[in-house]
């Protein structure tokens, strides 16, 4: 078996207006990407088309931060799958804990969005995670299994290989988050992989990237990425500066 691809991504969240995003994308376009590494960035909607255009011929995928499940209609403030696709995006981030906590996202709406993304040829990057309370009550594995099973309900056999998952403990993300222990992360990813095997079979499940996110930085990123069931990292503020993103990519490549 050849060396697996390590995914390294970051969402800019509500940062980098159009001018700053374009400058960052141009700097990203100059990076030399090591073999076996697949980087991606997820800019705000205001910059999605520009960033996609700048990185179109580079080995850096671009994604949207959210998406509605309908392809058109009276959904004020929403963005449809065809709109995301027309901007040039390759993937779409779905179910982030901030969307779940503050904007009413549910497992069921994530499922609708996953199916819509696949229909329009977008890779859904499905974020899953346990809250501090769920972690304290030791139901992390049950929570992750539920989120994965509902998110992937109705996904056809040939579509599973277009899926990306990112385990992000809610208690580990943000400025006040604390990095999770490596053994805990590996156990969670192993359990997620078992759920994927149940849904898609072992051969397919092994090819579905499961990333880790949550207080990932330059120091701990290589350690997380080296875990047997971790296929890369989804990084927050440590990767917002292009220099930080570059350093994390290089640390994982080596």
C-alpha positions as MATLAB code, in Angstrom:
seq = 'XXXXXXXXXXXXXXXXXXXXXXXXXXXXXXXXXXXXXXXXXXXXXXXXXXXXXXXXXXXXXXXXXXXXXXXXXXXXXXXXXXXXXXXXXXXXXXXXXXXXXXXXXXXXXXXXXXXXXXXXXXXXXXXXXXXXXXXXXXXXXXXXXXXXXXXXXXXXXXXXXXXXXXXXXXXXXXXXXXXXXXXXXXXXXXXXXXXXXXXXXXXXXXXXXXXXXXXXXXXXXXXXXXXXXXXXXXXXXXXXXXXXXXXXXXXXXX';
ca = [
       0.000    0.000    0.000;
       1.336    3.460   -0.891;
       1.728    6.293    1.515;
      -1.635    7.854    2.399;
      -2.473   11.448    1.620;
      -2.366   13.860    4.561;
      -5.050   16.532    4.401;
      -4.247   19.961    5.847;
      -7.016   22.554    5.829;
      -8.154   25.742    7.447;
     -11.378   27.735    7.522;
     -10.898   31.488    7.659;
     -14.307   31.794    9.348;
     -15.458   35.451    9.534;
     -11.996   36.789    8.766;
     -10.235   38.190    5.696;
     -12.365   40.590    3.664;
     -12.070   40.492   -0.141;
      -8.772   42.370   -0.401;
      -7.066   40.426    2.389;
      -8.411   37.118    1.076;
      -7.092   37.813   -2.426;
      -3.669   38.702   -1.015;
      -3.629   35.498    1.028;
      -4.730   33.402   -1.965;
      -1.957   34.877   -4.119;
       0.571   34.000   -1.422;
      -0.862   30.479   -1.185;
      -0.547   30.114   -4.955;
       3.225   30.552   -4.608;
       3.618   27.677   -2.148;
       5.372   24.489   -3.164;
       3.123   21.667   -1.966;
       4.947   18.502   -0.855;
       3.885   15.147   -2.302;
       1.246   13.224   -0.344;
      -0.216   16.425    1.149;
      -3.617   17.812    0.102;
      -4.160   21.352    1.412;
      -7.464   23.196    1.371;
      -8.770   26.587    2.487;
     -12.322   27.661    3.272;
     -12.755   31.438    2.789;
     -15.841   33.561    3.526;
     -18.505   33.744    0.801;
     -17.464   37.316   -0.032;
     -14.145   35.979   -1.335;
     -15.037   32.477   -2.470;
     -15.059   33.138   -6.216;
     -11.842   35.170   -6.163;
      -9.941   32.633   -4.068;
     -11.192   29.781   -6.278;
     -10.042   31.666   -9.377;
      -6.556   32.332   -7.999;
      -6.039   28.742   -6.827;
      -7.795   27.043   -9.758;
      -4.667   25.402  -11.200;
      -2.901   24.857   -7.895;
      -2.911   21.794   -5.664;
      -4.956   23.632   -3.027;
      -8.675   22.901   -2.866;
     -11.124   25.649   -1.955;
     -14.374   25.198   -0.062;
     -17.405   27.136    1.144;
     -18.179   27.481    4.856;
     -21.834   26.444    4.592;
     -24.593   25.830    2.058;
     -28.351   25.407    1.832;
     -29.794   22.100    0.654;
     -32.181   23.629   -1.923;
     -30.858   24.611   -5.341;
     -32.883   27.859   -5.457;
     -35.801   29.588   -3.777;
     -36.980   32.113   -1.204;
     -34.189   31.496    1.325;
     -33.006   34.976    2.269;
     -29.341   35.088    3.231;
     -28.601   31.549    2.056;
     -26.326   30.214   -0.689;
     -27.267   27.248   -2.890;
     -25.182   24.286   -4.083;
     -25.137   25.520   -7.714;
     -23.906   28.928   -6.506;
     -21.069   27.314   -4.562;
     -20.222   25.131   -7.546;
     -20.281   28.061   -9.985;
     -17.805   29.941   -7.789;
     -15.381   27.096   -8.451;
     -15.377   25.450   -5.028;
     -14.459   21.779   -4.708;
     -15.795   21.175   -1.208;
     -18.212   22.557    1.353;
     -17.886   22.567    5.131;
     -21.049   21.325    6.819;
     -22.198   20.953   10.417;
     -19.507   22.973   12.171;
     -20.242   23.265   15.895;
     -20.659   27.042   15.582;
     -23.419   26.466   13.027;
     -25.010   23.861   15.305;
     -24.728   25.994   18.469;
     -25.698   29.437   17.186;
     -27.614   28.945   13.933;
     -29.862   25.954   14.487;
     -27.982   23.361   12.444;
     -29.115   19.822   13.281;
     -28.001   16.340   12.313;
     -30.991   16.222    9.963;
     -30.183   19.467    8.140;
     -26.556   18.347    7.835;
     -27.847   15.198    6.127;
     -29.922   17.248    3.662;
     -26.877   19.361    2.865;
     -24.594   16.323    2.449;
     -26.957   14.796   -0.102;
     -27.267   18.125   -1.932;
     -23.496   18.597   -2.016;
     -22.951   15.150   -3.501;
     -25.683   15.760   -6.076;
     -23.813   18.814   -7.344;
     -20.355   17.249   -7.307;
     -19.096   18.956   -4.156;
     -17.103   17.152   -1.467;
     -18.920   17.536    1.866;
     -16.528   18.149    4.751;
     -18.733   17.011    7.623;
     -17.799   18.347   11.042;
     -18.682   16.177   14.026;
     -17.912   16.664   17.696;
     -18.874   16.211   21.314;
     -19.675   19.006   23.752;
     -17.974   19.439   27.109;
     -21.036   17.926   28.790;
     -21.093   14.893   26.478;
     -17.372   14.415   27.038;
     -17.841   14.597   30.820;
     -20.598   11.970   30.692;
     -18.376    9.695   28.571;
     -20.785    9.456   25.639;
     -18.376   10.831   23.005;
     -18.367    7.672   20.895;
     -22.165    7.425   20.907;
     -22.500   11.071   19.910;
     -20.045   10.719   17.034;
     -21.688    7.523   15.779;
     -25.091    9.237   15.776;
     -23.797   12.282   13.939;
     -22.024   10.194   11.309;
     -24.935    7.816   10.727;
     -27.486   10.612   10.325;
     -25.197   12.783    8.189;
     -24.562    9.901    5.779;
     -28.108    8.535    5.691;
     -29.101    7.935    2.095;
     -25.582    8.305    0.675;
     -25.127    5.863   -2.202;
     -22.303    3.317   -2.184;
     -20.342    5.027   -4.961;
     -20.596    8.409   -3.223;
     -18.821    7.520    0.023;
     -15.381    8.171   -1.431;
     -16.331   11.828   -1.974;
     -16.898   12.310    1.766;
     -14.556   14.035    4.211;
     -15.069   13.989    7.987;
     -13.512   16.227   10.605;
     -13.696   15.353   14.295;
     -13.629   18.599   16.268;
     -14.384   18.309   19.996;
     -16.417   21.398   20.883;
     -14.378   21.724   24.080;
     -11.121   21.792   22.105;
     -11.854   24.532   19.581;
     -11.688   28.311   19.854;
      -9.483   30.622   21.882;
     -10.334   28.858   25.167;
     -10.117   25.354   23.751;
      -7.646   22.809   25.076;
      -5.862   20.281   22.883;
      -7.122   16.714   23.194;
      -4.764   13.934   24.229;
      -3.407   11.923   21.303;
      -4.677    8.599   22.696;
      -8.175   10.055   23.046;
      -8.116   11.391   19.478;
      -6.948    8.038   18.089;
      -9.678    6.194   20.001;
     -12.361    8.564   18.670;
     -11.109    8.244   15.113;
     -10.943    4.480   15.414;
     -14.570    4.448   16.558;
     -15.591    6.757   13.683;
     -13.806    4.408   11.285;
     -15.771    1.470   12.713;
     -19.003    3.378   12.084;
     -17.894    4.037    8.500;
     -17.118    0.334    8.061;
     -20.625   -0.452    9.259;
     -22.085    1.949    6.699;
     -19.806    1.515    3.692;
     -17.735   -1.634    4.182;
     -14.104   -1.890    5.251;
     -12.425   -1.235    1.910;
     -14.380    1.962    1.247;
     -14.233    3.151    4.858;
     -10.443    3.013    4.821;
     -10.433    5.491    1.925;
     -12.634    8.107    3.633;
     -10.398   10.811    5.137;
     -11.129   11.541    8.799;
      -9.366   14.719    9.928;
      -8.808   16.067   13.412;
      -9.435   19.671   14.427;
      -9.325   21.347   17.826;
      -6.511   23.606   19.073;
      -4.247   22.233   16.346;
      -0.990   24.160   16.029;
       2.495   23.815   14.573;
       3.737   21.835   17.546;
       0.985   19.214   17.800;
      -0.159   18.917   14.153;
       2.483   16.311   13.167;
       1.660   14.202   16.222;
      -2.062   14.159   15.434;
      -1.446   13.488   11.730;
       0.803   10.531   12.571;
      -1.950    8.684   14.461;
      -3.105    5.519   12.647;
      -6.696    6.626   12.034;
      -6.085   10.358   11.543;
      -5.814   11.407    7.891;
      -4.835   15.020    8.468;
      -5.740   18.148   10.388;
      -8.333   20.900   10.152;
      -6.609   23.921   11.663;
      -7.970   27.148   13.099;
      -6.176   30.397   13.849;
      -2.694   28.845   13.686;
      -3.147   28.443    9.908;
      -4.831   31.771    9.105;
      -1.504   33.458    8.272;
      -0.076   31.921    5.108;
       3.275   31.457    6.853;
       1.552   29.449    9.592;
      -0.317   27.316    7.063;
       2.917   26.673    5.154;
       4.790   25.698    8.323;
       2.104   23.194    9.350;
       2.056   21.639    5.874;
       5.831   21.242    5.964;
       5.819   19.831    9.496;
       3.358   17.119    8.477;
       5.172   16.367    5.221;
       8.387   15.640    7.093;
];
